């Protein structure tokens, strides 16, 4: 049997429409918080980079910042700002990673040796991270720091091996493993649980149980909503859905459907595990709902405005 390696625009739109309906995130509506826009834009415009890098970062921040608030709607204002800056760093560094591969390769060495980074962008990131100690407990802060290192390694591997790495059918655990390294989800979900709202001494034992499902949901949502620009109209081959297609011997369409089902399953796991803490369930669901909307609000990046997507408004 020959398995199709192609996914049409119409088929992708149909699968995405079903997914958005199946999400069924019955959570309170959240308004956009425009107060975080100015401090975030000011942060990136003030970085000691070349004019070209400043312009690129500010342009990206303008496109991202307003909707990013939806991912952490009920955290304190200073956490919203920090979370937005951190998320923008993730996207910006991923975008420019091809130009700073040598600098990324040295990041962990320089960080642990107390040396300056050779990339001004990575140095600014290194300068930004210690301030997060004021917002998070020691466990969450450690996860964020380790997540940055794994994420940078993931960017490096993607740059080096996309289109060159053969993923055989036997490597069934590789897609999930590699996705954990490239997504930085474990670091990002910590921003839902700042110390002021969920002190670790009280709540870590609760939300720790759902971190795996929360991370999977966050990663898979991005995989689903970015697959159109990456692999339907683009030619990326090392993303999660493409890897699942290869190792399972199924079509990209079936791999996409499987990933959509996985998100719905993780949400069910979270609701069941945290059935005694409705506020925490709502905060997680609001975060995921906002993450979906963040993708939909960026038509130039993800090109989802090109599609006829039919779903009940989130």
PDB file of C-alpha atoms in Angstrom:
ATOM      1  CA  UNK A   1       0.000   0.000   0.000  1.00  0.00           C
ATOM      2  CA  UNK A   2       1.292   3.458  -0.941  1.00  0.00           C
ATOM      3  CA  UNK A   3       0.744   6.062   1.774  1.00  0.00           C
ATOM      4  CA  UNK A   4       0.173   9.599   0.551  1.00  0.00           C
ATOM      5  CA  UNK A   5       2.707  12.095   1.878  1.00  0.00           C
ATOM      6  CA  UNK A   6       0.551  15.051   0.854  1.00  0.00           C
ATOM      7  CA  UNK A   7      -2.197  16.909   2.692  1.00  0.00           C
ATOM      8  CA  UNK A   8      -4.416  19.299   0.781  1.00  0.00           C
ATOM      9  CA  UNK A   9      -5.471  22.732   1.964  1.00  0.00           C
ATOM     10  CA  UNK A  10      -9.119  21.646   2.021  1.00  0.00           C
ATOM     11  CA  UNK A  11      -8.403  18.479   4.007  1.00  0.00           C
ATOM     12  CA  UNK A  12      -6.313  20.368   6.547  1.00  0.00           C
ATOM     13  CA  UNK A  13      -9.088  22.962   7.010  1.00  0.00           C
ATOM     14  CA  UNK A  14     -11.660  20.216   7.564  1.00  0.00           C
ATOM     15  CA  UNK A  15      -9.518  18.457  10.181  1.00  0.00           C
ATOM     16  CA  UNK A  16      -8.764  21.745  11.931  1.00  0.00           C
ATOM     17  CA  UNK A  17     -12.464  22.676  12.034  1.00  0.00           C
ATOM     18  CA  UNK A  18     -13.304  19.395  13.771  1.00  0.00           C
ATOM     19  CA  UNK A  19     -10.440  19.873  16.216  1.00  0.00           C
ATOM     20  CA  UNK A  20     -11.547  23.366  17.223  1.00  0.00           C
ATOM     21  CA  UNK A  21     -15.054  22.063  17.899  1.00  0.00           C
ATOM     22  CA  UNK A  22     -13.748  19.081  19.857  1.00  0.00           C
ATOM     23  CA  UNK A  23     -11.640  21.288  22.125  1.00  0.00           C
ATOM     24  CA  UNK A  24     -14.861  22.283  23.937  1.00  0.00           C
ATOM     25  CA  UNK A  25     -13.100  24.557  26.395  1.00  0.00           C
ATOM     26  CA  UNK A  26     -16.056  25.636  28.515  1.00  0.00           C
ATOM     27  CA  UNK A  27     -14.260  28.456  30.313  1.00  0.00           C
ATOM     28  CA  UNK A  28     -15.100  32.099  31.086  1.00  0.00           C
ATOM     29  CA  UNK A  29     -14.449  34.606  28.325  1.00  0.00           C
ATOM     30  CA  UNK A  30     -11.281  36.682  28.663  1.00  0.00           C
ATOM     31  CA  UNK A  31     -10.627  40.175  27.370  1.00  0.00           C
ATOM     32  CA  UNK A  32      -7.404  41.265  25.715  1.00  0.00           C
ATOM     33  CA  UNK A  33      -5.135  43.103  28.169  1.00  0.00           C
ATOM     34  CA  UNK A  34      -3.595  46.000  26.249  1.00  0.00           C
ATOM     35  CA  UNK A  35      -1.621  47.250  29.272  1.00  0.00           C
ATOM     36  CA  UNK A  36       1.203  44.761  28.727  1.00  0.00           C
ATOM     37  CA  UNK A  37       1.863  45.949  25.183  1.00  0.00           C
ATOM     38  CA  UNK A  38       3.897  49.073  25.946  1.00  0.00           C
ATOM     39  CA  UNK A  39       6.315  47.588  28.530  1.00  0.00           C
ATOM     40  CA  UNK A  40       6.989  44.546  26.335  1.00  0.00           C
ATOM     41  CA  UNK A  41       7.643  46.617  23.203  1.00  0.00           C
ATOM     42  CA  UNK A  42       9.809  48.999  25.213  1.00  0.00           C
ATOM     43  CA  UNK A  43      11.841  46.077  26.548  1.00  0.00           C
ATOM     44  CA  UNK A  44      12.745  44.812  23.081  1.00  0.00           C
ATOM     45  CA  UNK A  45      13.317  48.252  21.587  1.00  0.00           C
ATOM     46  CA  UNK A  46      15.776  49.051  24.408  1.00  0.00           C
ATOM     47  CA  UNK A  47      17.971  45.972  23.951  1.00  0.00           C
ATOM     48  CA  UNK A  48      21.594  46.737  22.924  1.00  0.00           C
ATOM     49  CA  UNK A  49      21.350  44.999  19.571  1.00  0.00           C
ATOM     50  CA  UNK A  50      21.879  46.073  15.991  1.00  0.00           C
ATOM     51  CA  UNK A  51      19.069  48.237  14.551  1.00  0.00           C
ATOM     52  CA  UNK A  52      18.080  45.350  12.294  1.00  0.00           C
ATOM     53  CA  UNK A  53      17.651  42.922  15.203  1.00  0.00           C
ATOM     54  CA  UNK A  54      15.764  45.496  17.264  1.00  0.00           C
ATOM     55  CA  UNK A  55      13.397  46.143  14.388  1.00  0.00           C
ATOM     56  CA  UNK A  56      12.781  42.434  13.813  1.00  0.00           C
ATOM     57  CA  UNK A  57      12.149  41.791  17.506  1.00  0.00           C
ATOM     58  CA  UNK A  58       9.811  44.753  17.936  1.00  0.00           C
ATOM     59  CA  UNK A  59       7.880  43.823  14.792  1.00  0.00           C
ATOM     60  CA  UNK A  60       7.466  40.288  16.107  1.00  0.00           C
ATOM     61  CA  UNK A  61       6.482  41.559  19.554  1.00  0.00           C
ATOM     62  CA  UNK A  62       3.816  43.821  18.063  1.00  0.00           C
ATOM     63  CA  UNK A  63       2.278  40.836  16.297  1.00  0.00           C
ATOM     64  CA  UNK A  64       2.412  38.569  19.347  1.00  0.00           C
ATOM     65  CA  UNK A  65       2.001  40.575  22.517  1.00  0.00           C
ATOM     66  CA  UNK A  66      -1.706  41.401  22.620  1.00  0.00           C
ATOM     67  CA  UNK A  67      -2.870  37.827  22.115  1.00  0.00           C
ATOM     68  CA  UNK A  68      -0.169  36.401  24.388  1.00  0.00           C
ATOM     69  CA  UNK A  69      -2.033  37.830  27.360  1.00  0.00           C
ATOM     70  CA  UNK A  70      -4.763  35.279  26.644  1.00  0.00           C
ATOM     71  CA  UNK A  71      -2.357  32.462  27.521  1.00  0.00           C
ATOM     72  CA  UNK A  72      -1.959  33.686  31.122  1.00  0.00           C
ATOM     73  CA  UNK A  73      -5.074  35.803  31.729  1.00  0.00           C
ATOM     74  CA  UNK A  74      -5.378  35.529  35.519  1.00  0.00           C
ATOM     75  CA  UNK A  75      -1.769  35.817  36.645  1.00  0.00           C
ATOM     76  CA  UNK A  76      -0.392  39.054  38.169  1.00  0.00           C
ATOM     77  CA  UNK A  77       0.502  41.872  35.784  1.00  0.00           C
ATOM     78  CA  UNK A  78       4.270  41.518  36.220  1.00  0.00           C
ATOM     79  CA  UNK A  79       4.017  37.804  35.415  1.00  0.00           C
ATOM     80  CA  UNK A  80       2.058  38.601  32.239  1.00  0.00           C
ATOM     81  CA  UNK A  81       4.841  40.921  31.109  1.00  0.00           C
ATOM     82  CA  UNK A  82       7.581  38.409  31.950  1.00  0.00           C
ATOM     83  CA  UNK A  83       5.680  35.564  30.277  1.00  0.00           C
ATOM     84  CA  UNK A  84       5.182  37.620  27.122  1.00  0.00           C
ATOM     85  CA  UNK A  85       8.855  38.571  26.934  1.00  0.00           C
ATOM     86  CA  UNK A  86       9.883  34.949  27.480  1.00  0.00           C
ATOM     87  CA  UNK A  87       7.510  33.642  24.797  1.00  0.00           C
ATOM     88  CA  UNK A  88       8.655  36.281  22.311  1.00  0.00           C
ATOM     89  CA  UNK A  89      12.278  35.326  22.978  1.00  0.00           C
ATOM     90  CA  UNK A  90      11.366  31.730  22.116  1.00  0.00           C
ATOM     91  CA  UNK A  91       9.846  32.664  18.783  1.00  0.00           C
ATOM     92  CA  UNK A  92      12.451  35.293  17.913  1.00  0.00           C
ATOM     93  CA  UNK A  93      15.411  33.025  18.640  1.00  0.00           C
ATOM     94  CA  UNK A  94      13.804  30.219  16.658  1.00  0.00           C
ATOM     95  CA  UNK A  95      13.396  32.624  13.732  1.00  0.00           C
ATOM     96  CA  UNK A  96      17.041  33.755  13.777  1.00  0.00           C
ATOM     97  CA  UNK A  97      18.600  30.474  14.921  1.00  0.00           C
ATOM     98  CA  UNK A  98      20.031  29.780  11.480  1.00  0.00           C
ATOM     99  CA  UNK A  99      22.182  32.898  11.809  1.00  0.00           C
ATOM    100  CA  UNK A 100      23.492  32.203  15.325  1.00  0.00           C
ATOM    101  CA  UNK A 101      24.149  28.464  15.346  1.00  0.00           C
ATOM    102  CA  UNK A 102      27.687  28.777  16.716  1.00  0.00           C
ATOM    103  CA  UNK A 103      26.484  31.126  19.445  1.00  0.00           C
ATOM    104  CA  UNK A 104      23.666  28.764  20.414  1.00  0.00           C
ATOM    105  CA  UNK A 105      26.125  25.885  20.564  1.00  0.00           C
ATOM    106  CA  UNK A 106      28.129  27.787  23.208  1.00  0.00           C
ATOM    107  CA  UNK A 107      25.160  29.024  25.261  1.00  0.00           C
ATOM    108  CA  UNK A 108      25.172  26.395  28.022  1.00  0.00           C
ATOM    109  CA  UNK A 109      28.970  26.526  28.339  1.00  0.00           C
ATOM    110  CA  UNK A 110      28.932  30.299  28.744  1.00  0.00           C
ATOM    111  CA  UNK A 111      25.940  30.253  31.089  1.00  0.00           C
ATOM    112  CA  UNK A 112      27.430  27.736  33.515  1.00  0.00           C
ATOM    113  CA  UNK A 113      30.899  29.309  33.327  1.00  0.00           C
ATOM    114  CA  UNK A 114      29.553  32.763  34.132  1.00  0.00           C
ATOM    115  CA  UNK A 115      30.767  34.115  30.804  1.00  0.00           C
ATOM    116  CA  UNK A 116      29.071  36.515  28.432  1.00  0.00           C
ATOM    117  CA  UNK A 117      27.263  35.163  25.404  1.00  0.00           C
ATOM    118  CA  UNK A 118      28.773  35.956  22.025  1.00  0.00           C
ATOM    119  CA  UNK A 119      25.319  36.735  20.597  1.00  0.00           C
ATOM    120  CA  UNK A 120      23.778  39.982  21.911  1.00  0.00           C
ATOM    121  CA  UNK A 121      20.328  38.398  21.743  1.00  0.00           C
ATOM    122  CA  UNK A 122      21.413  35.400  23.815  1.00  0.00           C
ATOM    123  CA  UNK A 123      23.167  37.721  26.252  1.00  0.00           C
ATOM    124  CA  UNK A 124      19.947  39.694  26.714  1.00  0.00           C
ATOM    125  CA  UNK A 125      18.106  36.435  27.317  1.00  0.00           C
ATOM    126  CA  UNK A 126      20.729  35.432  29.873  1.00  0.00           C
ATOM    127  CA  UNK A 127      20.327  38.813  31.590  1.00  0.00           C
ATOM    128  CA  UNK A 128      16.539  38.457  31.613  1.00  0.00           C
ATOM    129  CA  UNK A 129      16.340  35.026  33.242  1.00  0.00           C
ATOM    130  CA  UNK A 130      17.550  35.854  36.796  1.00  0.00           C
ATOM    131  CA  UNK A 131      14.653  38.280  37.258  1.00  0.00           C
ATOM    132  CA  UNK A 132      12.241  35.358  37.078  1.00  0.00           C
ATOM    133  CA  UNK A 133      13.479  34.186  40.486  1.00  0.00           C
ATOM    134  CA  UNK A 134      11.251  36.871  42.006  1.00  0.00           C
ATOM    135  CA  UNK A 135       8.142  35.381  40.380  1.00  0.00           C
ATOM    136  CA  UNK A 136       8.557  31.619  40.795  1.00  0.00           C
ATOM    137  CA  UNK A 137       9.457  29.008  43.340  1.00  0.00           C
ATOM    138  CA  UNK A 138      12.757  27.112  43.052  1.00  0.00           C
ATOM    139  CA  UNK A 139      11.276  24.139  41.193  1.00  0.00           C
ATOM    140  CA  UNK A 140       9.523  26.238  38.544  1.00  0.00           C
ATOM    141  CA  UNK A 141      12.552  28.476  38.109  1.00  0.00           C
ATOM    142  CA  UNK A 142      14.834  25.467  37.603  1.00  0.00           C
ATOM    143  CA  UNK A 143      12.455  24.068  34.997  1.00  0.00           C
ATOM    144  CA  UNK A 144      12.499  27.368  33.105  1.00  0.00           C
ATOM    145  CA  UNK A 145      16.312  27.513  33.059  1.00  0.00           C
ATOM    146  CA  UNK A 146      16.723  23.912  31.932  1.00  0.00           C
ATOM    147  CA  UNK A 147      13.942  24.419  29.397  1.00  0.00           C
ATOM    148  CA  UNK A 148      15.829  27.281  27.766  1.00  0.00           C
ATOM    149  CA  UNK A 149      18.904  25.096  27.298  1.00  0.00           C
ATOM    150  CA  UNK A 150      16.889  22.212  25.831  1.00  0.00           C
ATOM    151  CA  UNK A 151      14.995  24.600  23.560  1.00  0.00           C
ATOM    152  CA  UNK A 152      18.181  26.127  22.188  1.00  0.00           C
ATOM    153  CA  UNK A 153      19.582  22.660  21.538  1.00  0.00           C
ATOM    154  CA  UNK A 154      16.354  21.810  19.734  1.00  0.00           C
ATOM    155  CA  UNK A 155      16.684  24.889  17.522  1.00  0.00           C
ATOM    156  CA  UNK A 156      20.217  23.830  16.674  1.00  0.00           C
ATOM    157  CA  UNK A 157      19.182  20.283  15.787  1.00  0.00           C
ATOM    158  CA  UNK A 158      16.330  21.520  13.607  1.00  0.00           C
ATOM    159  CA  UNK A 159      18.680  23.817  11.722  1.00  0.00           C
ATOM    160  CA  UNK A 160      21.228  21.070  11.249  1.00  0.00           C
ATOM    161  CA  UNK A 161      19.019  18.110  10.384  1.00  0.00           C
ATOM    162  CA  UNK A 162      15.728  19.282   8.843  1.00  0.00           C
ATOM    163  CA  UNK A 163      15.421  17.441   5.545  1.00  0.00           C
ATOM    164  CA  UNK A 164      18.523  15.394   6.335  1.00  0.00           C
ATOM    165  CA  UNK A 165      17.511  13.177   9.258  1.00  0.00           C
ATOM    166  CA  UNK A 166      15.878   9.905   8.261  1.00  0.00           C
ATOM    167  CA  UNK A 167      13.317   8.887  10.882  1.00  0.00           C
ATOM    168  CA  UNK A 168      12.770   5.107  10.556  1.00  0.00           C
ATOM    169  CA  UNK A 169       9.621   3.269  11.523  1.00  0.00           C
ATOM    170  CA  UNK A 170      11.287   1.750  14.583  1.00  0.00           C
ATOM    171  CA  UNK A 171      11.942   5.116  16.246  1.00  0.00           C
ATOM    172  CA  UNK A 172       8.428   5.251  17.678  1.00  0.00           C
ATOM    173  CA  UNK A 173       9.359   7.364  20.716  1.00  0.00           C
ATOM    174  CA  UNK A 174      11.465   9.873  18.819  1.00  0.00           C
ATOM    175  CA  UNK A 175       8.647  12.272  17.809  1.00  0.00           C
ATOM    176  CA  UNK A 176       7.581  12.882  21.420  1.00  0.00           C
ATOM    177  CA  UNK A 177      11.148  13.075  22.699  1.00  0.00           C
ATOM    178  CA  UNK A 178      12.243  15.540  20.048  1.00  0.00           C
ATOM    179  CA  UNK A 179       9.096  17.620  20.493  1.00  0.00           C
ATOM    180  CA  UNK A 180       9.851  18.029  24.177  1.00  0.00           C
ATOM    181  CA  UNK A 181      13.250  19.447  23.263  1.00  0.00           C
ATOM    182  CA  UNK A 182      12.032  21.913  20.650  1.00  0.00           C
ATOM    183  CA  UNK A 183       8.816  23.193  22.214  1.00  0.00           C
ATOM    184  CA  UNK A 184       9.953  24.531  25.599  1.00  0.00           C
ATOM    185  CA  UNK A 185       6.447  23.723  26.800  1.00  0.00           C
ATOM    186  CA  UNK A 186       7.515  22.706  30.298  1.00  0.00           C
ATOM    187  CA  UNK A 187       9.044  26.139  30.819  1.00  0.00           C
ATOM    188  CA  UNK A 188       6.063  27.970  29.320  1.00  0.00           C
ATOM    189  CA  UNK A 189       3.443  26.205  31.454  1.00  0.00           C
ATOM    190  CA  UNK A 190       5.215  27.342  34.630  1.00  0.00           C
ATOM    191  CA  UNK A 191       3.926  30.853  33.951  1.00  0.00           C
ATOM    192  CA  UNK A 192       0.410  29.631  34.754  1.00  0.00           C
ATOM    193  CA  UNK A 193       1.606  28.789  38.284  1.00  0.00           C
ATOM    194  CA  UNK A 194       3.535  31.814  39.629  1.00  0.00           C
ATOM    195  CA  UNK A 195       4.483  31.788  43.280  1.00  0.00           C
ATOM    196  CA  UNK A 196       2.059  34.582  44.176  1.00  0.00           C
ATOM    197  CA  UNK A 197      -0.942  32.628  42.895  1.00  0.00           C
ATOM    198  CA  UNK A 198       0.137  29.025  43.422  1.00  0.00           C
ATOM    199  CA  UNK A 199       2.940  28.867  46.026  1.00  0.00           C
ATOM    200  CA  UNK A 200       4.950  25.708  45.492  1.00  0.00           C
ATOM    201  CA  UNK A 201       4.800  24.647  49.134  1.00  0.00           C
ATOM    202  CA  UNK A 202       1.027  24.320  48.808  1.00  0.00           C
ATOM    203  CA  UNK A 203       0.216  23.618  45.162  1.00  0.00           C
ATOM    204  CA  UNK A 204       3.200  21.901  43.530  1.00  0.00           C
ATOM    205  CA  UNK A 205       1.952  18.496  44.641  1.00  0.00           C
ATOM    206  CA  UNK A 206      -1.288  19.193  42.741  1.00  0.00           C
ATOM    207  CA  UNK A 207      -0.223  20.738  39.442  1.00  0.00           C
ATOM    208  CA  UNK A 208       2.887  18.550  39.142  1.00  0.00           C
ATOM    209  CA  UNK A 209       0.549  15.650  38.348  1.00  0.00           C
ATOM    210  CA  UNK A 210      -0.776  17.322  35.196  1.00  0.00           C
ATOM    211  CA  UNK A 211       2.421  18.906  33.867  1.00  0.00           C
ATOM    212  CA  UNK A 212       2.974  16.043  31.356  1.00  0.00           C
ATOM    213  CA  UNK A 213      -0.540  16.419  29.931  1.00  0.00           C
ATOM    214  CA  UNK A 214      -0.358  20.224  29.989  1.00  0.00           C
ATOM    215  CA  UNK A 215       2.951  20.156  28.107  1.00  0.00           C
ATOM    216  CA  UNK A 216       1.647  17.672  25.559  1.00  0.00           C
ATOM    217  CA  UNK A 217      -1.476  19.755  24.962  1.00  0.00           C
ATOM    218  CA  UNK A 218       0.552  22.933  24.492  1.00  0.00           C
ATOM    219  CA  UNK A 219       3.001  21.270  22.108  1.00  0.00           C
ATOM    220  CA  UNK A 220       0.315  19.493  20.111  1.00  0.00           C
ATOM    221  CA  UNK A 221      -1.790  22.642  19.718  1.00  0.00           C
ATOM    222  CA  UNK A 222       1.220  24.361  18.204  1.00  0.00           C
ATOM    223  CA  UNK A 223       1.935  21.324  16.022  1.00  0.00           C
ATOM    224  CA  UNK A 224      -1.623  21.288  14.707  1.00  0.00           C
ATOM    225  CA  UNK A 225      -1.948  25.019  14.093  1.00  0.00           C
ATOM    226  CA  UNK A 226       1.517  25.461  12.579  1.00  0.00           C
ATOM    227  CA  UNK A 227       1.431  22.371  10.355  1.00  0.00           C
ATOM    228  CA  UNK A 228      -0.290  24.255   7.545  1.00  0.00           C
ATOM    229  CA  UNK A 229       2.480  26.823   7.155  1.00  0.00           C
ATOM    230  CA  UNK A 230       5.243  24.306   7.860  1.00  0.00           C
ATOM    231  CA  UNK A 231       4.274  21.296   5.781  1.00  0.00           C
ATOM    232  CA  UNK A 232       1.144  21.964   3.719  1.00  0.00           C
ATOM    233  CA  UNK A 233       2.366  25.124   2.016  1.00  0.00           C
ATOM    234  CA  UNK A 234       5.905  24.717   3.391  1.00  0.00           C
ATOM    235  CA  UNK A 235       8.461  21.933   3.120  1.00  0.00           C
ATOM    236  CA  UNK A 236       9.528  21.279   6.728  1.00  0.00           C
ATOM    237  CA  UNK A 237      10.017  17.590   7.446  1.00  0.00           C
ATOM    238  CA  UNK A 238      11.281  17.412  11.024  1.00  0.00           C
ATOM    239  CA  UNK A 239       8.154  18.558  12.858  1.00  0.00           C
ATOM    240  CA  UNK A 240       6.115  16.352  15.180  1.00  0.00           C
ATOM    241  CA  UNK A 241       3.259  15.446  12.840  1.00  0.00           C
ATOM    242  CA  UNK A 242       5.609  14.569   9.989  1.00  0.00           C
ATOM    243  CA  UNK A 243       7.675  12.424  12.356  1.00  0.00           C
ATOM    244  CA  UNK A 244       4.573  10.618  13.639  1.00  0.00           C
ATOM    245  CA  UNK A 245       3.555   9.942  10.046  1.00  0.00           C
ATOM    246  CA  UNK A 246       6.939   8.370   9.340  1.00  0.00           C
ATOM    247  CA  UNK A 247       7.372   6.214  12.438  1.00  0.00           C
ATOM    248  CA  UNK A 248       3.784   4.917  12.383  1.00  0.00           C
ATOM    249  CA  UNK A 249       3.595   4.445   8.630  1.00  0.00           C
ATOM    250  CA  UNK A 250       0.432   6.547   8.337  1.00  0.00           C
ATOM    251  CA  UNK A 251      -0.504   9.500   6.177  1.00  0.00           C
ATOM    252  CA  UNK A 252       0.091  13.089   7.361  1.00  0.00           C
ATOM    253  CA  UNK A 253      -3.693  13.518   7.498  1.00  0.00           C
ATOM    254  CA  UNK A 254      -4.034  10.565   9.872  1.00  0.00           C
ATOM    255  CA  UNK A 255      -1.060  11.778  11.916  1.00  0.00           C
ATOM    256  CA  UNK A 256      -2.761  15.171  12.184  1.00  0.00           C
ATOM    257  CA  UNK A 257      -6.031  13.578  13.292  1.00  0.00           C
ATOM    258  CA  UNK A 258      -4.169  11.463  15.846  1.00  0.00           C
ATOM    259  CA  UNK A 259      -2.496  14.580  17.251  1.00  0.00           C
ATOM    260  CA  UNK A 260      -5.860  16.351  17.471  1.00  0.00           C
ATOM    261  CA  UNK A 261      -7.290  13.396  19.399  1.00  0.00           C
ATOM    262  CA  UNK A 262      -4.294  13.477  21.735  1.00  0.00           C
ATOM    263  CA  UNK A 263      -5.061  17.076  22.731  1.00  0.00           C
ATOM    264  CA  UNK A 264      -8.654  16.201  23.592  1.00  0.00           C
ATOM    265  CA  UNK A 265      -7.409  13.212  25.611  1.00  0.00           C
ATOM    266  CA  UNK A 266      -4.903  15.299  27.571  1.00  0.00           C
ATOM    267  CA  UNK A 267      -7.633  17.783  28.449  1.00  0.00           C
ATOM    268  CA  UNK A 268      -9.759  14.960  29.791  1.00  0.00           C
ATOM    269  CA  UNK A 269      -6.820  13.719  31.850  1.00  0.00           C
ATOM    270  CA  UNK A 270      -6.293  17.182  33.345  1.00  0.00           C
ATOM    271  CA  UNK A 271      -9.962  17.615  34.275  1.00  0.00           C
ATOM    272  CA  UNK A 272     -10.068  14.180  35.905  1.00  0.00           C
ATOM    273  CA  UNK A 273      -6.801  14.588  37.814  1.00  0.00           C
ATOM    274  CA  UNK A 274      -7.657  18.065  39.130  1.00  0.00           C
ATOM    275  CA  UNK A 275     -11.350  17.448  39.731  1.00  0.00           C
ATOM    276  CA  UNK A 276     -10.984  18.866  43.240  1.00  0.00           C
ATOM    277  CA  UNK A 277      -9.478  22.194  42.119  1.00  0.00           C
ATOM    278  CA  UNK A 278     -11.786  23.847  39.620  1.00  0.00           C
ATOM    279  CA  UNK A 279      -9.847  27.116  39.587  1.00  0.00           C
ATOM    280  CA  UNK A 280      -6.656  25.355  38.540  1.00  0.00           C
ATOM    281  CA  UNK A 281      -8.530  23.474  35.809  1.00  0.00           C
ATOM    282  CA  UNK A 282      -9.955  26.782  34.561  1.00  0.00           C
ATOM    283  CA  UNK A 283      -6.528  28.433  34.560  1.00  0.00           C
ATOM    284  CA  UNK A 284      -5.070  25.605  32.480  1.00  0.00           C
ATOM    285  CA  UNK A 285      -8.013  25.569  30.075  1.00  0.00           C
ATOM    286  CA  UNK A 286      -7.882  29.353  29.732  1.00  0.00           C
ATOM    287  CA  UNK A 287      -4.201  29.069  28.907  1.00  0.00           C
ATOM    288  CA  UNK A 288      -4.805  26.472  26.192  1.00  0.00           C
ATOM    289  CA  UNK A 289      -7.805  28.355  24.843  1.00  0.00           C
ATOM    290  CA  UNK A 290      -5.672  31.490  24.675  1.00  0.00           C
ATOM    291  CA  UNK A 291      -2.864  29.596  22.960  1.00  0.00           C
ATOM    292  CA  UNK A 292      -5.267  28.509  20.230  1.00  0.00           C
ATOM    293  CA  UNK A 293      -6.506  32.078  19.797  1.00  0.00           C
ATOM    294  CA  UNK A 294      -2.922  33.368  19.721  1.00  0.00           C
ATOM    295  CA  UNK A 295      -2.275  31.249  16.631  1.00  0.00           C
ATOM    296  CA  UNK A 296      -5.521  32.327  14.997  1.00  0.00           C
ATOM    297  CA  UNK A 297      -4.645  35.985  15.651  1.00  0.00           C
ATOM    298  CA  UNK A 298      -1.417  35.735  13.616  1.00  0.00           C
ATOM    299  CA  UNK A 299      -2.548  35.235  10.016  1.00  0.00           C
ATOM    300  CA  UNK A 300       0.742  36.438   8.553  1.00  0.00           C
ATOM    301  CA  UNK A 301       2.765  33.881  10.507  1.00  0.00           C
ATOM    302  CA  UNK A 302       0.513  30.832  10.354  1.00  0.00           C
ATOM    303  CA  UNK A 303      -1.549  31.706   7.237  1.00  0.00           C
ATOM    304  CA  UNK A 304      -4.690  30.265   8.800  1.00  0.00           C
ATOM    305  CA  UNK A 305      -6.664  33.154   7.337  1.00  0.00           C
ATOM    306  CA  UNK A 306      -6.208  31.454   3.959  1.00  0.00           C
ATOM    307  CA  UNK A 307      -8.487  28.635   5.075  1.00  0.00           C
ATOM    308  CA  UNK A 308     -12.220  28.161   5.394  1.00  0.00           C
ATOM    309  CA  UNK A 309     -12.370  27.043   9.014  1.00  0.00           C
ATOM    310  CA  UNK A 310     -15.814  26.415  10.499  1.00  0.00           C
ATOM    311  CA  UNK A 311     -16.166  26.203  14.281  1.00  0.00           C
ATOM    312  CA  UNK A 312     -18.052  27.698  17.204  1.00  0.00           C
ATOM    313  CA  UNK A 313     -16.144  30.690  18.543  1.00  0.00           C
ATOM    314  CA  UNK A 314     -13.915  29.737  21.450  1.00  0.00           C
TER     315      UNK A 314
END
